[in-house]
C-alpha positions as MATLAB code, in Angstrom:
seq = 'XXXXXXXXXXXXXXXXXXXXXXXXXXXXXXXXXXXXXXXXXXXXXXXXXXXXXXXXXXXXXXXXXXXXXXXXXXXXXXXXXXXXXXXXXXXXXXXXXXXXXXXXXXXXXXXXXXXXXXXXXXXXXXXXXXXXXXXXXXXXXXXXXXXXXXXXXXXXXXXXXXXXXXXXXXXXXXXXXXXXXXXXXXXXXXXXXXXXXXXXXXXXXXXXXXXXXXXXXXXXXXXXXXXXXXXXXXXXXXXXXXXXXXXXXXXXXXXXXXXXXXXXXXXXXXXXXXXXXXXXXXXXXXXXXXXXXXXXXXXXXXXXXXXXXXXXXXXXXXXXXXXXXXXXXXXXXXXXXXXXXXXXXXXXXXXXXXXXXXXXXXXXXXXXXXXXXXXXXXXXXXXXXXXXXXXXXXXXXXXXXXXXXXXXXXX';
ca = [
      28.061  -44.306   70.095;
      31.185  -42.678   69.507;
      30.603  -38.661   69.422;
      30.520  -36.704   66.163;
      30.654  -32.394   67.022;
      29.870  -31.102   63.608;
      31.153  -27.493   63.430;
      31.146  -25.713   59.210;
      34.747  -26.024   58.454;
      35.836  -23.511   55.609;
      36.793  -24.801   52.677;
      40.677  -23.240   52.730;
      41.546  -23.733   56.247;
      43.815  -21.262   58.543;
      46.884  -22.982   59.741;
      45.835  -23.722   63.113;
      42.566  -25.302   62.256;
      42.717  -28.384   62.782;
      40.463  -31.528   62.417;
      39.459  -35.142   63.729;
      40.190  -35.329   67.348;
      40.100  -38.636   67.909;
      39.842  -39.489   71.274;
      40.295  -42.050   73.576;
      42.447  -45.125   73.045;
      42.508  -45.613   69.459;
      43.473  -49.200   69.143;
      41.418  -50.468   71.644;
      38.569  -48.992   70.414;
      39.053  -50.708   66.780;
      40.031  -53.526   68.856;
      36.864  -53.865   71.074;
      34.141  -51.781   69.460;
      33.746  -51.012   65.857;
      31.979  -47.842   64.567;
      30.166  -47.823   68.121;
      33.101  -47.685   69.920;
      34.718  -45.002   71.943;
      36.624  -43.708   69.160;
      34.999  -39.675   68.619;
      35.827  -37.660   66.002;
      35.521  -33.683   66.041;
      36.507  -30.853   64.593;
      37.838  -27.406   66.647;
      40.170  -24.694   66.150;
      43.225  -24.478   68.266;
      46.217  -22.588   69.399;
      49.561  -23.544   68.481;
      50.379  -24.140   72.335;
      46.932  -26.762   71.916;
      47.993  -28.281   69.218;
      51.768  -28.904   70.714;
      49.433  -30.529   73.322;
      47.578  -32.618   71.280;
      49.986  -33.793   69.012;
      52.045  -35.351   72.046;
      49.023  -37.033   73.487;
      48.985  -40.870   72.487;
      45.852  -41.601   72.584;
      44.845  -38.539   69.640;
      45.677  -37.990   66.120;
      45.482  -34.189   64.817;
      45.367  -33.469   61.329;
      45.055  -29.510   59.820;
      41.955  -29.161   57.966;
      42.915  -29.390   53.866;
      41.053  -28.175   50.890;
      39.083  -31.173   49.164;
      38.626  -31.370   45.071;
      35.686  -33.252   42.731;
      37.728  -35.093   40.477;
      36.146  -33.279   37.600;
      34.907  -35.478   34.337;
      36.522  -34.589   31.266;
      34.840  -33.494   28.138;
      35.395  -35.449   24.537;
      37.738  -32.867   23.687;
      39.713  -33.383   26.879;
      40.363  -36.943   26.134;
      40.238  -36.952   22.128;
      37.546  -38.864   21.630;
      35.862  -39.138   18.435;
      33.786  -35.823   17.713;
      31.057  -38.398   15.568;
      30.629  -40.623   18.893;
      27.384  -39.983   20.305;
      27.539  -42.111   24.139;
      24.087  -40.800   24.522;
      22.537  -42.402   21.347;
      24.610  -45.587   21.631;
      23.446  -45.968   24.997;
      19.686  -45.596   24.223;
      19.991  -48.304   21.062;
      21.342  -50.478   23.043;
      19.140  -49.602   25.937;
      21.976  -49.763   28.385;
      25.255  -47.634   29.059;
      28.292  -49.354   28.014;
      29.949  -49.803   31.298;
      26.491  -52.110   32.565;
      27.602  -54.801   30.641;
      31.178  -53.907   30.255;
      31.764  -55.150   34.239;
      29.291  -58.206   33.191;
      26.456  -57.053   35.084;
      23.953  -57.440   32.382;
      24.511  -61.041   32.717;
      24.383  -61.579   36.263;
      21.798  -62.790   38.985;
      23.006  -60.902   41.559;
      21.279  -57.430   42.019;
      22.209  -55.918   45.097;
      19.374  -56.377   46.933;
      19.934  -55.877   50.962;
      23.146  -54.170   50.661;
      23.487  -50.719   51.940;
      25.887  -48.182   49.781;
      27.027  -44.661   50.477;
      27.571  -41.794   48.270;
      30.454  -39.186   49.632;
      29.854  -36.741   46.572;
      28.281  -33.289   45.378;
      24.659  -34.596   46.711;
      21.534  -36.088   44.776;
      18.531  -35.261   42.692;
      16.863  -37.752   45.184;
      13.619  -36.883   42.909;
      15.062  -38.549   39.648;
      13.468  -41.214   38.168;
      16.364  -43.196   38.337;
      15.999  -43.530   42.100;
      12.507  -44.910   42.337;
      12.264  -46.948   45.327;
      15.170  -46.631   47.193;
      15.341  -45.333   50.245;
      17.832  -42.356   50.726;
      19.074  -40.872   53.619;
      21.358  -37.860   52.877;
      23.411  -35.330   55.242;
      24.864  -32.041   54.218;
      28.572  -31.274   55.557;
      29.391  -28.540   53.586;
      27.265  -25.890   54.812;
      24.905  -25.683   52.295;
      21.864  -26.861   54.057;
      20.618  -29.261   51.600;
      21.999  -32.860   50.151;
      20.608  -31.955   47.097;
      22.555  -32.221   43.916;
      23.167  -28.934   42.070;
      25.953  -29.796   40.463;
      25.683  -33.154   38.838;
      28.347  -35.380   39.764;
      27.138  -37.330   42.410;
      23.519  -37.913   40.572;
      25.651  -39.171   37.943;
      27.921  -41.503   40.189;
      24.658  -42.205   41.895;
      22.940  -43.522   39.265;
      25.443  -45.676   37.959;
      25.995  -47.874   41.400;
      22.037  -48.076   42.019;
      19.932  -46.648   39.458;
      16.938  -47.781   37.696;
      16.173  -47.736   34.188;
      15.078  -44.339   32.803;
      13.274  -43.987   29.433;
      14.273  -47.394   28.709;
      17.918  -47.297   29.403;
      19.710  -49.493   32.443;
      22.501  -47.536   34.112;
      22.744  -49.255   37.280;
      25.021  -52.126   38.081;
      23.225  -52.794   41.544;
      19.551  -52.018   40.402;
      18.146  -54.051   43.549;
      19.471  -51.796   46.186;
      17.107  -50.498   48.295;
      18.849  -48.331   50.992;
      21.274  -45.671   50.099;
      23.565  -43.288   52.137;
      24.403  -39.776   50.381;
      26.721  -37.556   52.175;
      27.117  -34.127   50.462;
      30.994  -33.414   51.064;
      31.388  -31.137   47.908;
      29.531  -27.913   47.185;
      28.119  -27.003   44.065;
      31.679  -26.084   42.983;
      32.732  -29.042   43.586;
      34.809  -28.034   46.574;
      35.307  -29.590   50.135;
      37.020  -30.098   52.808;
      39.192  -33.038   54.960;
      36.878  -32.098   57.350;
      33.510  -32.893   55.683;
      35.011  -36.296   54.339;
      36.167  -37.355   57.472;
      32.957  -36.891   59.247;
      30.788  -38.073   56.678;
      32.855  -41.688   56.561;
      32.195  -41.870   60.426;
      28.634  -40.965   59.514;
      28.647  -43.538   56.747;
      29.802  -46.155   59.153;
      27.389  -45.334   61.901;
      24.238  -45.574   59.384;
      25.387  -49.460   58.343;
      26.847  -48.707   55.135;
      28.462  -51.700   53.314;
      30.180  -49.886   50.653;
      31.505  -46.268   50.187;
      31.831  -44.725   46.951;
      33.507  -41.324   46.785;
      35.649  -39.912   43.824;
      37.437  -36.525   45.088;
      41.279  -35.713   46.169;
      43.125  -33.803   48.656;
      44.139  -31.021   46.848;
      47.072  -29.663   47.809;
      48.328  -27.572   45.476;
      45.226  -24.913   46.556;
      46.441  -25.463   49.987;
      50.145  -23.984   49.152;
      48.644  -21.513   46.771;
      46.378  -20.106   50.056;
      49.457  -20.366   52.620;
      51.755  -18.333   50.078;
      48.852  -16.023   49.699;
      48.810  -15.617   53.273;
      52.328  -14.261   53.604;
      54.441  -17.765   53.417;
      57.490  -18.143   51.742;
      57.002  -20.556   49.199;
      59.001  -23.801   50.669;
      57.227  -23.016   53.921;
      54.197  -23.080   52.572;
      55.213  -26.557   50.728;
      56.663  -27.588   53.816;
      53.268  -26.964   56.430;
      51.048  -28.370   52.785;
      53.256  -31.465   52.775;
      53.178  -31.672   56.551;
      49.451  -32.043   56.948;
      49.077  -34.182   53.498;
      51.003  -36.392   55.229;
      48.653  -35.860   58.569;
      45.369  -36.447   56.964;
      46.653  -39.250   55.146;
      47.241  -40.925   58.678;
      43.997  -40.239   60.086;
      42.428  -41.421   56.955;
      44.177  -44.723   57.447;
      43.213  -44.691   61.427;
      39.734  -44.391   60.240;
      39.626  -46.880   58.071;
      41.228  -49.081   59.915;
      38.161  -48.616   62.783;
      35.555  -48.568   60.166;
      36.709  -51.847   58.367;
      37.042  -54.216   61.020;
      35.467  -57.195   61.227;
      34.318  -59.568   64.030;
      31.482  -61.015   65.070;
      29.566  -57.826   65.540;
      30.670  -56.237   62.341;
      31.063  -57.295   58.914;
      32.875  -54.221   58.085;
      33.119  -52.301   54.890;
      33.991  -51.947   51.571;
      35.751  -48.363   50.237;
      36.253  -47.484   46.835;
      37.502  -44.429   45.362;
      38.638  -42.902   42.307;
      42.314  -42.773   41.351;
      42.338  -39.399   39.748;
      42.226  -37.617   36.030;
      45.704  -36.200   36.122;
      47.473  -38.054   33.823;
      48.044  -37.022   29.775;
      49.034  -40.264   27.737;
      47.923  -38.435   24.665;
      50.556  -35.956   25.039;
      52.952  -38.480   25.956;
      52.737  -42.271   26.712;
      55.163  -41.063   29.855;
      53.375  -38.271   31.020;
      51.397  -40.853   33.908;
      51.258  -39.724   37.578;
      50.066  -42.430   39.972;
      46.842  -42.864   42.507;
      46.319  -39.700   44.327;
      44.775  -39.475   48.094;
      42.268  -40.847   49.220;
      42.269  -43.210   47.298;
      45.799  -44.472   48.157;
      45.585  -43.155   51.137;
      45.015  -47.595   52.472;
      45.625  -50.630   50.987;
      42.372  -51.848   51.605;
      40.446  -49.251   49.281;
      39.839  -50.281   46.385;
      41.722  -47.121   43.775;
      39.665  -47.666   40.371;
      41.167  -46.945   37.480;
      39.490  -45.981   33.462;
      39.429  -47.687   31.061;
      37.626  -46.868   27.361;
      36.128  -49.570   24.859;
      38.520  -50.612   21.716;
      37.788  -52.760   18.947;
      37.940  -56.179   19.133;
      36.230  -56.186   22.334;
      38.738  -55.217   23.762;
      39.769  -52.363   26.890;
      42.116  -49.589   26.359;
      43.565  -47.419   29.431;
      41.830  -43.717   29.625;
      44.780  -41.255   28.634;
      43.786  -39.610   32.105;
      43.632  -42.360   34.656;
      46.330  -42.280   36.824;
      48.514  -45.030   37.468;
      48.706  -48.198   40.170;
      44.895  -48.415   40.454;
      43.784  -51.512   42.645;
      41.945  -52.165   39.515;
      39.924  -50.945   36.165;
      36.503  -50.160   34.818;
      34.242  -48.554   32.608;
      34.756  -44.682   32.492;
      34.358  -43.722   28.939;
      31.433  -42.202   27.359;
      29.450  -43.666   31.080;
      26.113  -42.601   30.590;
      23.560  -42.448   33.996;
      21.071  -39.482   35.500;
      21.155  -35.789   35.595;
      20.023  -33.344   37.674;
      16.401  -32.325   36.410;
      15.632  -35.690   34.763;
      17.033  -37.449   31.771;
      20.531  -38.980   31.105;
      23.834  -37.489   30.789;
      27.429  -38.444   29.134;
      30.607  -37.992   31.452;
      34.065  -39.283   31.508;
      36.355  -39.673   33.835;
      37.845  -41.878   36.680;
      34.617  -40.684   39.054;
      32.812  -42.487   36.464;
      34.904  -45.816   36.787;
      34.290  -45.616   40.437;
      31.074  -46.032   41.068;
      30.889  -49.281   38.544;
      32.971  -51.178   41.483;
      30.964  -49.544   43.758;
      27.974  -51.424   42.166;
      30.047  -54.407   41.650;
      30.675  -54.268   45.787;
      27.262  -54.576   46.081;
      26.430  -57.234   44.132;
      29.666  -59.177   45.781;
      28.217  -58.518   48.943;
      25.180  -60.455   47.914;
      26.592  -63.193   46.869;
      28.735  -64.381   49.298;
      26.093  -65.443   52.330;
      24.601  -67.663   49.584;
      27.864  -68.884   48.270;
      30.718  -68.651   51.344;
      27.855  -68.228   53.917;
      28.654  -64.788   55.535;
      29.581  -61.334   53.849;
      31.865  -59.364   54.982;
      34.433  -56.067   53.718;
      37.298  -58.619   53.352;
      35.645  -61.070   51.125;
      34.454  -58.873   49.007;
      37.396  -56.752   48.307;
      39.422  -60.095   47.674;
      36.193  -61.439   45.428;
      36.413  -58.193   43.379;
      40.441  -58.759   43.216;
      40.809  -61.786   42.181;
      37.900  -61.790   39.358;
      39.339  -58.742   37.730;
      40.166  -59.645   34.102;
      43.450  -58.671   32.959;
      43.758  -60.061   29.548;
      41.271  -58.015   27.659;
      43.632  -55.055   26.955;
      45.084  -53.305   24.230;
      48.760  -54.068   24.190;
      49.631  -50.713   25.355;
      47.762  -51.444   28.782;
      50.192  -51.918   31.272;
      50.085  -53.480   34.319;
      51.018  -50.025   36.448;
      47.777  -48.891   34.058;
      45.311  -51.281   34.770;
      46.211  -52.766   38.184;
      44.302  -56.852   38.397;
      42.309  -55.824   35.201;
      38.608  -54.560   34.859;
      36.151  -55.486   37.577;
      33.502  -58.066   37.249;
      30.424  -59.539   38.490;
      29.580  -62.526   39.782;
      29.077  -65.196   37.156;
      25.242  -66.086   36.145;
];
């Protein structure tokens, strides 16, 4: 098995910190071995002479370690929703959140069962209700000691890929999935690192995992504010930020790239990610920035986009979600589990995500019964092409809502 040297990585890194050593030769290990292969990924520190060294060797990518950021849910007031709306108490009348039957997967026969998802996030409340029955096995890489969930965002995304119904409600889309992956990668702030991401998607891999959920962002701007702070001139600082933004998004794509591939000893995997809460259409129908990293950091993840209810039945673009999403879904008003017990409101991209996440699963199901093998491929291209892109609002554009909202396999 490839190696894996877990060392705590801070959460602002020095400048010569850097991360994912990847040894070996890299394209022959995706070519000949996938996620047991001889590809290793580490993190050390080194000295500018070492990294001069490493950086010429061909056969290693080096990347400076970068702060990581939850994509933090919105509140009502945030997104100007209506004050009256109550997600909470529309969810429990209708004994389901919105989003459930919003991707269609009220409707159909596929579950999930036998498909193994991962959860790259703040943790879980593995105790919840919600999470009856399924099998979690969870890995702290952010120091804390604990996968546990003390912050609430990853119960939340949690429960809406694979969670059972609590006090009557449904909030899973893939309530039949038995084995779960949770890699804590954010601290109770909500803060991470490159580093812990990295390692927990080679983690991920190792453990079988058939899809990967994870809605977080490089952020860079804290990485520029800490270099200036550190004595940089500002457009050096921008210029060493911009430098290893542009160095992690590499070795993201080399990693994916080993994870994903498929022969006959490897069906691969399936990576979806949030596209980020940055945008303000309420202030200005321009005001739009487009899919932030990770999520665009490969064409082959799957960059979810929001989307709200309208009337009519119709969908209507978030004013956050950012732009050129792969696709859409429910992240309005999403209700699913909280920390403690019971069921919680959020909003927000991260909220979108983990609905395709469930959808992934239920893909994944279908297709040995249908096309006779699963595999990453075929279900990123099932997802794709049953998006639905005519149930918009006319001010849903294309840029906005990518192939349309994601959907589950027909009954």
């Amino acid at each position: 098995m490839g190696s894996l040297r877990d060392r705590a990585a801070a959460p602002i890194p020095e400048s010569n910190e850097l991360e994912g050593m990847m040894g070996g030769a890299l394209e022959a290990a995706v070519a000949e071995e996938p996620v047991t292969g001889a590809l290793t990924l580490e993190s050390t520190t080194l000295s500018e002479a070492q990294a001069q060294d490493a950086a010429r060797d061909p056969d290693a990518m080096i990347a400076p370690v970068m702060p990581v950021e939850l994509i933090q849910p919105l509140s009502a007031a945030d997104i100007g929703a209506d004050a009256a709306a109550d997600p909470l108490a529309q969810a429990m009348a209708a004994k389901a959140s919105w989003g459930v039957a919003g991707v269609g997967a009220d409707i159909s026969k596929m579950t999930g069962q036998g498909v193994t998802v991962a959860v790259l996030d703040t943790g879980i409340d593995a105790a919840h209700a919600a999470f009856a029955g399924v099998n979690i096995v969870g890995q702290d890489f952010t120091g804390s000691g604990s996968f546990a969930d003390k912050h609430g965002h990853g119960t939340h995304c949690a429960g809406t890929i694979f969670g059972r119904d609590v006090d009557g409600v449904r909030i899973g889309v893939a309530r039949g999935v038995t084995n779960a992956i949770v890699g804590k990668v954010l601290d109770d702030r909500g803060r991470g690192s490159t580093t812990a991401v990295l390692k927990a998607l080679h983690w991920a891999g190792a453990q079988g995992a058939n899809v990967v959920s994870m809605s977080l962002g490089f952020d860079f701007p804290a990485m520029q504010e800490q270099l200036q702070l550190g004595g940089r001139p500002q457009r050096l600082a921008t210029s060493i930020a911009l430098k290893a933004y542009r160095e992690n998004l590499a070795m993201f794509d080399a990693l994916l790239t080993f994870l994903m591939l498929e022969n006959p000893a490897s069906q691969g995997m399936v990576v979806v990610a949030a596209s980020g809460n940055e945008s303000m259409r309420q202030t200005d129908p321009n005001f739009v920035i487009d899919t932030s990293l990770p999520a665009a950091s490969s064409r082959d993840i799957i960059s979810v986009g929001a989307v709200s209810q309208a009337a009519g039945g119709l969908f209507d673009i978030a004013n956050f979600s950012n732009t050129n999403p792969v696709l859409c879904a429910p992240g309005v008003g999403i209700v699913s589990a909280k920390p403690g017990g019971g069921l919680v409101s959020m909003n927000g991209t991260s909220m979108a995500c983990p609905h395709v996440a469930g959808l992934a699963a239920l893909w994944w199901q279908w297709l040995p019964a249908n096309m006779g093998r699963a595999s990453g491929s075929g279900v990123r291209a099932r997802i794709t092409a049953n998006a639905r892109p005519g149930s918009f609002t006319p001010r849903t554009t294309l840029a906005d809502r990518g192939s349309g909202v994601a959907t589950a396999p027909a009954p």
